Amino acid sequence: MDETKLEKLKAGDEALFADVVREHHRALLAMVVPLVGHSDAEEAVQNAWIKAHRALPGFEGRSSLRTWLGRIALNEAKMLLRKGGREACLTDMFPDALAPDVLEGRFDRRGHWQSPLVQWDLESPDSLLMRDDLSDCLDRILEAMPTTQRAVLELRDTAGIAFEEICNELSISASNARVILHRARSQLVKLVDHYEETGEC
């Protein structure tokens, strides 16, 4: 957003604010769903818009508008979690901590795949059905993940949020965040491997 529009927004241009809501609402929802689930995401984002509207005159532009709005939305989501007593304890998130690492040996020293990924053939009805079945399996895995684990995975791999910002917003250390992300990715890879071998979740 250019400086002229930003100044109009800060001065209380309601039509421009409505445009900002339309532009960013879905992205903010996607950002908070991993924390509070679909049922509470709308409430968290609505609260965020109210607070953002009040705080706009003081917005200094040190970060992008999207980042600023995202920080407000994540704070609102965390407040909902605290009210509901649903904050996850990190020590309860890794019951499989001693299990074999399914990602080991899949990447070289530069972080590239050792073997190229195989592209699924989606031309046949059977292949399309397999894709939908696997998608359902992945949804169930994500729903069953502890709140913080799913949040780190989706904020990093789906929303593309910077690692440092994720750590700041979720109040976790970089080392914990990396372990959480690694475990979450491992669960997904393990599921895909199992599905390809058996055709079942």
One Martini backbone bead per residue (centre of mass of N, CA, C, O) as a GRO file, in nm:
protein
  201
    1MET     BB    1   0.096   0.037   0.024
    2ASP     BB    2   0.077   0.352  -0.015
    3GLU     BB    3   0.114   0.647   0.151
    4THR     BB    4  -0.157   0.776   0.079
    5LYS     BB    5  -0.343   0.542   0.164
    6LEU     BB    6  -0.237   0.513   0.450
    7GLU     BB    7  -0.321   0.795   0.546
    8LYS     BB    8  -0.623   0.755   0.492
    9LEU     BB    9  -0.657   0.514   0.679
   10LYS     BB   10  -0.558   0.663   0.942
   11ALA     BB   11  -0.792   0.893   0.899
   12GLY     BB   12  -1.072   0.709   0.836
   13ASP     BB   13  -1.120   0.546   0.572
   14GLU     BB   14  -1.380   0.328   0.529
   15ALA     BB   15  -1.355   0.223   0.239
   16LEU     BB   16  -1.058   0.138   0.264
   17PHE     BB   17  -1.098  -0.056   0.500
   18ALA     BB   18  -1.286  -0.248   0.348
   19ASP     BB   19  -1.070  -0.332   0.143
   20VAL     BB   20  -0.875  -0.455   0.349
   21VAL     BB   21  -1.062  -0.672   0.451
   22ARG     BB   22  -1.103  -0.816   0.178
   23GLU     BB   23  -0.794  -0.875   0.129
   24HIS     BB   24  -0.718  -1.015   0.442
   25HIS     BB   25  -0.922  -1.210   0.578
   26ARG     BB   26  -0.844  -1.495   0.473
   27ALA     BB   27  -0.550  -1.489   0.574
   28LEU     BB   28  -0.617  -1.462   0.876
   29LEU     BB   29  -0.775  -1.719   0.903
   30ALA     BB   30  -0.543  -1.911   0.816
   31MET     BB   31  -0.358  -1.826   1.058
   32VAL     BB   32  -0.567  -1.912   1.310
   33VAL     BB   33  -0.676  -2.202   1.273
   34PRO     BB   34  -0.436  -2.367   1.401
   35LEU     BB   35  -0.507  -2.256   1.693
   36VAL     BB   36  -0.860  -2.253   1.706
   37GLY     BB   37  -1.005  -2.317   1.468
   38HIS     BB   38  -1.288  -2.271   1.282
   39SER     BB   39  -1.497  -2.183   1.507
   40ASP     BB   40  -1.288  -1.932   1.624
   41ALA     BB   41  -1.161  -1.766   1.391
   42GLU     BB   42  -1.371  -1.546   1.335
   43GLU     BB   43  -1.360  -1.413   1.613
   44ALA     BB   44  -1.060  -1.339   1.612
   45VAL     BB   45  -1.071  -1.160   1.353
   46GLN     BB   46  -1.288  -0.963   1.439
   47ASN     BB   47  -1.129  -0.856   1.681
   48ALA     BB   48  -0.888  -0.760   1.511
   49TRP     BB   49  -1.037  -0.545   1.346
   50ILE     BB   50  -1.118  -0.368   1.581
   51LYS     BB   51  -0.829  -0.311   1.683
   52ALA     BB   52  -0.712  -0.204   1.419
   53HIS     BB   53  -0.902   0.037   1.385
   54ARG     BB   54  -0.807   0.177   1.652
   55ALA     BB   55  -0.478   0.157   1.580
   56LEU     BB   56  -0.412   0.297   1.304
   57PRO     BB   57  -0.309   0.587   1.383
   58GLY     BB   58  -0.036   0.430   1.514
   59PHE     BB   59   0.076   0.332   1.254
   60GLU     BB   60   0.430   0.321   1.141
   61GLY     BB   61   0.543   0.106   0.918
   62ARG     BB   62   0.768  -0.112   1.012
   63SER     BB   63   0.564  -0.292   0.880
   64SER     BB   64   0.351  -0.455   0.724
   65LEU     BB   65   0.020  -0.469   0.719
   66ARG     BB   66  -0.005  -0.777   0.726
   67THR     BB   67   0.178  -0.823   0.971
   68TRP     BB   68   0.022  -0.648   1.169
   69LEU     BB   69  -0.248  -0.799   1.145
   70GLY     BB   70  -0.138  -1.081   1.217
   71ARG     BB   71  -0.051  -1.013   1.506
   72ILE     BB   72  -0.332  -0.945   1.610
   73ALA     BB   73  -0.469  -1.215   1.540
   74LEU     BB   74  -0.283  -1.397   1.709
   75ASN     BB   75  -0.346  -1.264   1.980
   76GLU     BB   76  -0.648  -1.331   1.977
   77ALA     BB   77  -0.613  -1.636   1.963
   78LYS     BB   78  -0.454  -1.663   2.231
   79MET     BB   79  -0.681  -1.552   2.409
   80LEU     BB   80  -0.881  -1.778   2.350
   81LEU     BB   81  -0.707  -2.005   2.460
   82ARG     BB   82  -0.685  -1.902   2.751
   83LYS     BB   83  -0.990  -1.897   2.810
   84GLY     BB   84  -1.010  -2.222   2.733
   85GLY     BB   85  -0.758  -2.388   2.827
   86ARG     BB   86  -0.577  -2.476   2.532
   87GLU     BB   87  -0.290  -2.487   2.594
   88ALA     BB   88  -0.005  -2.635   2.499
   89CYS     BB   89   0.223  -2.872   2.597
   90LEU     BB   90   0.534  -2.945   2.486
   91THR     BB   91   0.586  -3.214   2.655
   92ASP     BB   92   0.316  -3.356   2.506
   93MET     BB   93   0.406  -3.367   2.180
   94PHE     BB   94   0.638  -3.632   2.204
   95PRO     BB   95   0.579  -3.962   2.220
   96ASP     BB   96   0.791  -4.018   1.954
   97ALA     BB   97   1.095  -3.930   2.019
   98LEU     BB   98   1.227  -4.241   1.977
   99ALA     BB   99   1.158  -4.261   1.700
  100PRO     BB  100   1.210  -4.296   1.394
  101ASP     BB  101   1.336  -4.102   1.133
  102VAL     BB  102   1.166  -4.054   0.832
  103LEU     BB  103   1.374  -3.822   0.709
  104GLU     BB  104   1.609  -3.986   0.708
  105GLY     BB  105   1.791  -3.979   0.400
  106ARG     BB  106   1.615  -3.775   0.204
  107PHE     BB  107   1.859  -3.573   0.236
  108ASP     BB  108   2.096  -3.366   0.171
  109ARG     BB  109   2.320  -3.124   0.273
  110ARG     BB  110   2.131  -2.900   0.108
  111GLY     BB  111   1.816  -3.012   0.131
  112HIS     BB  112   1.781  -3.222  -0.086
  113TRP     BB  113   1.659  -3.464  -0.255
  114GLN     BB  114   1.780  -3.773  -0.321
  115SER     BB  115   1.500  -3.836  -0.453
  116PRO     BB  116   1.279  -3.786  -0.668
  117LEU     BB  117   0.968  -3.705  -0.696
  118VAL     BB  118   0.666  -3.860  -0.757
  119GLN     BB  119   0.430  -3.823  -0.994
  120TRP     BB  120   0.106  -3.831  -0.993
  121ASP     BB  121  -0.153  -3.998  -1.153
  122LEU     BB  122  -0.469  -3.805  -1.238
  123GLU     BB  123  -0.643  -3.937  -1.480
  124SER     BB  124  -0.775  -4.143  -1.315
  125PRO     BB  125  -1.027  -4.228  -1.102
  126ASP     BB  126  -0.848  -4.377  -0.895
  127SER     BB  127  -0.646  -4.145  -0.848
  128LEU     BB  128  -0.852  -3.936  -0.752
  129LEU     BB  129  -0.948  -4.102  -0.509
  130MET     BB  130  -0.676  -4.120  -0.367
  131ARG     BB  131  -0.643  -3.817  -0.324
  132ASP     BB  132  -0.896  -3.780  -0.148
  133ASP     BB  133  -0.823  -3.983   0.071
  134LEU     BB  134  -0.556  -3.850   0.156
  135SER     BB  135  -0.676  -3.580   0.232
  136ASP     BB  136  -0.845  -3.694   0.466
  137CYS     BB  137  -0.606  -3.802   0.627
  138LEU     BB  138  -0.459  -3.532   0.663
  139ASP     BB  139  -0.688  -3.389   0.814
  140ARG     BB  140  -0.684  -3.582   1.060
  141ILE     BB  141  -0.395  -3.528   1.146
  142LEU     BB  142  -0.426  -3.222   1.192
  143GLU     BB  143  -0.657  -3.237   1.404
  144ALA     BB  144  -0.473  -3.422   1.610
  145MET     BB  145  -0.289  -3.210   1.659
  146PRO     BB  146  -0.136  -3.012   1.838
  147THR     BB  147  -0.170  -2.685   1.836
  148THR     BB  148   0.131  -2.591   1.802
  149GLN     BB  149   0.213  -2.788   1.581
  150ARG     BB  150   0.009  -2.696   1.367
  151ALA     BB  151   0.085  -2.399   1.364
  152VAL     BB  152   0.374  -2.425   1.265
  153LEU     BB  153   0.317  -2.576   1.003
  154GLU     BB  154   0.111  -2.370   0.871
  155LEU     BB  155   0.271  -2.107   0.901
  156ARG     BB  156   0.516  -2.213   0.735
  157ASP     BB  157   0.398  -2.410   0.488
  158THR     BB  158   0.136  -2.233   0.412
  159ALA     BB  159   0.187  -1.914   0.488
  160GLY     BB  160   0.506  -1.832   0.504
  161ILE     BB  161   0.616  -1.768   0.773
  162ALA     BB  162   0.850  -1.654   0.951
  163PHE     BB  163   1.029  -1.802   1.193
  164GLU     BB  164   1.068  -1.566   1.390
  165GLU     BB  165   0.766  -1.487   1.402
  166ILE     BB  166   0.657  -1.749   1.513
  167CYS     BB  167   0.813  -1.744   1.778
  168ASN     BB  168   0.697  -1.477   1.880
  169GLU     BB  169   0.386  -1.548   1.863
  170LEU     BB  170   0.423  -1.840   2.033
  171SER     BB  171   0.645  -1.835   2.252
  172ILE     BB  172   0.909  -1.976   2.119
  173SER     BB  173   1.175  -2.136   2.045
  174ALA     BB  174   1.369  -2.223   1.784
  175SER     BB  175   1.424  -2.516   1.873
  176ASN     BB  176   1.131  -2.596   1.923
  177ALA     BB  177   1.020  -2.525   1.644
  178ARG     BB  178   1.195  -2.728   1.485
  179VAL     BB  179   1.093  -2.980   1.624
  180ILE     BB  180   0.794  -2.944   1.565
  181LEU     BB  181   0.817  -2.935   1.255
  182HIS     BB  182   0.955  -3.207   1.217
  183ARG     BB  183   0.732  -3.383   1.343
  184ALA     BB  184   0.503  -3.297   1.156
  185ARG     BB  185   0.634  -3.386   0.890
  186SER     BB  186   0.674  -3.681   0.970
  187GLN     BB  187   0.377  -3.757   0.990
  188LEU     BB  188   0.309  -3.701   0.692
  189VAL     BB  189   0.516  -3.892   0.562
  190LYS     BB  190   0.421  -4.149   0.702
  191LEU     BB  191   0.138  -4.147   0.582
  192VAL     BB  192   0.214  -4.155   0.282
  193ASP     BB  193   0.373  -4.418   0.292
  194HIS     BB  194   0.142  -4.595   0.397
  195TYR     BB  195  -0.058  -4.535   0.168
  196GLU     BB  196   0.119  -4.639  -0.069
  197GLU     BB  197   0.130  -4.938   0.050
  198THR     BB  198  -0.205  -4.977   0.143
  199GLY     BB  199  -0.447  -4.750   0.101
  200GLU     BB  200  -0.425  -4.646   0.403
  201CYS     BB  201  -0.425  -4.466   0.710
   0.00000   0.00000   0.00000
